[in-house]
Every structure is written in structure tokens, then in C-alpha cells.
Amino acid sequence: MKSCICILPLAIWLTSCSLATSYPETFEYSPKKEESAIEIQKQMAGELYGFYRNNKDKKYEFYEVQVREANLLINYCPDNQTLCLSYDLCSGWAFYFVKVDEVALKKLADARLPFVEYFTLASL
């Protein structure tokens, strides 16, 4: 019985977070030749902020500061060249899928931006 009391809050938390992150958005992005990695990252952060502004009246809890701070992650899936931008939301993660070309991927990887963490996903 005691274990049920402990598990119930966890189940409620997981349900609320899964509801909040159930609407991934996707957009295509090809950088201009002269764009640097930081400009590419800023463009993606801008897309996230645009998504926040368009959806702030829904059941999301987006925080503008998290686009600028270290809570922004970029995960790369090599199979379909998809970047998954995600940021902290409801103590979970909100996902935003970005299809980019190889120029953007190379610039982002070469820059090793200190506020962006990269890791490879086995599959989506």
C-alpha cells in the first residue's frame, strides 16, 4: 500500500508532462552560405520562441529565458538528419523537430557551442 502512495504522484507527473509535450512541431531549415553556427542556432531558437508565442495560450509552459540559457539541447539523429531541439518544460522536455541540411549540421558540430549539448540518438 505504501508503494502505491509513492507511485501515484509519479504517475500524475508523468501524465501531465506527456500531455504537455504531445505536439511536436517541424520545420525545414537550410542556412545561407555565410551563416555561422551561432547564427544557425539563433535562428532555431527564434523558431522555438515563435512556437512559444503562437502556443502560449495552450496547455504549455514555455519560458522565453530557456531559449537563451543552457536548457536548450540539440539532439542529432543521423538516420534522417533530424535535429531535435528541446528545452525544459514541466520538469520534462518539449521537443521541436528540425530538418536541416548538411551545411548546417557541419557548422553546428564544428562550432562546439558551449551552451548547446550534442548527442546521437540511435533511432526515433
PDB file of C-alpha atoms in Angstrom, residues 3-5 16 26 28 32 35-36 38 43 51 55 63 70 79 83 86-87 94-95 103-104 121:
ATOM      1  CA  SER A   3       4.397   1.823  -2.582  1.00  0.00           C
ATOM      2  CA  CYS A   4       1.098   2.804  -4.254  1.00  0.00           C
ATOM      3  CA  ILE A   5       1.112   6.112  -2.399  1.00  0.00           C
ATOM      4  CA  SER A  16       0.907  15.886 -17.091  1.00  0.00           C
ATOM      5  CA  THR A  26       8.550  20.537 -37.522  1.00  0.00           C
ATOM      6  CA  GLU A  28      12.752  22.821 -42.685  1.00  0.00           C
ATOM      7  CA  LYS A  32      22.648  30.743 -46.131  1.00  0.00           C
ATOM      8  CA  GLU A  35      25.672  31.982 -41.809  1.00  0.00           C
ATOM      9  CA  SER A  36      27.797  30.933 -38.857  1.00  0.00           C
ATOM     10  CA  ILE A  38      25.827  30.774 -33.826  1.00  0.00           C
ATOM     11  CA  GLN A  43      17.557  31.033 -35.987  1.00  0.00           C
ATOM     12  CA  PHE A  51       6.292  28.408 -31.408  1.00  0.00           C
ATOM     13  CA  ASN A  55       1.015  28.453 -28.388  1.00  0.00           C
ATOM     14  CA  TYR A  63       9.785  30.104 -20.710  1.00  0.00           C
ATOM     15  CA  ALA A  70      21.677  26.306 -21.132  1.00  0.00           C
ATOM     16  CA  ASP A  79      19.299   8.286 -39.951  1.00  0.00           C
ATOM     17  CA  LEU A  83      17.745  17.781 -35.155  1.00  0.00           C
ATOM     18  CA  SER A  86      14.248  20.524 -26.832  1.00  0.00           C
ATOM     19  CA  TYR A  87      14.001  22.574 -23.723  1.00  0.00           C
ATOM     20  CA  ALA A  94       9.437  19.821 -25.004  1.00  0.00           C
ATOM     21  CA  PHE A  95      10.510  18.570 -28.413  1.00  0.00           C
ATOM     22  CA  VAL A 103      25.939  22.526 -44.179  1.00  0.00           C
ATOM     23  CA  ALA A 104      24.038  23.450 -41.019  1.00  0.00           C
ATOM     24  CA  LEU A 121      20.137   9.203 -30.953  1.00  0.00           C
TER      25      LEU A 121
END
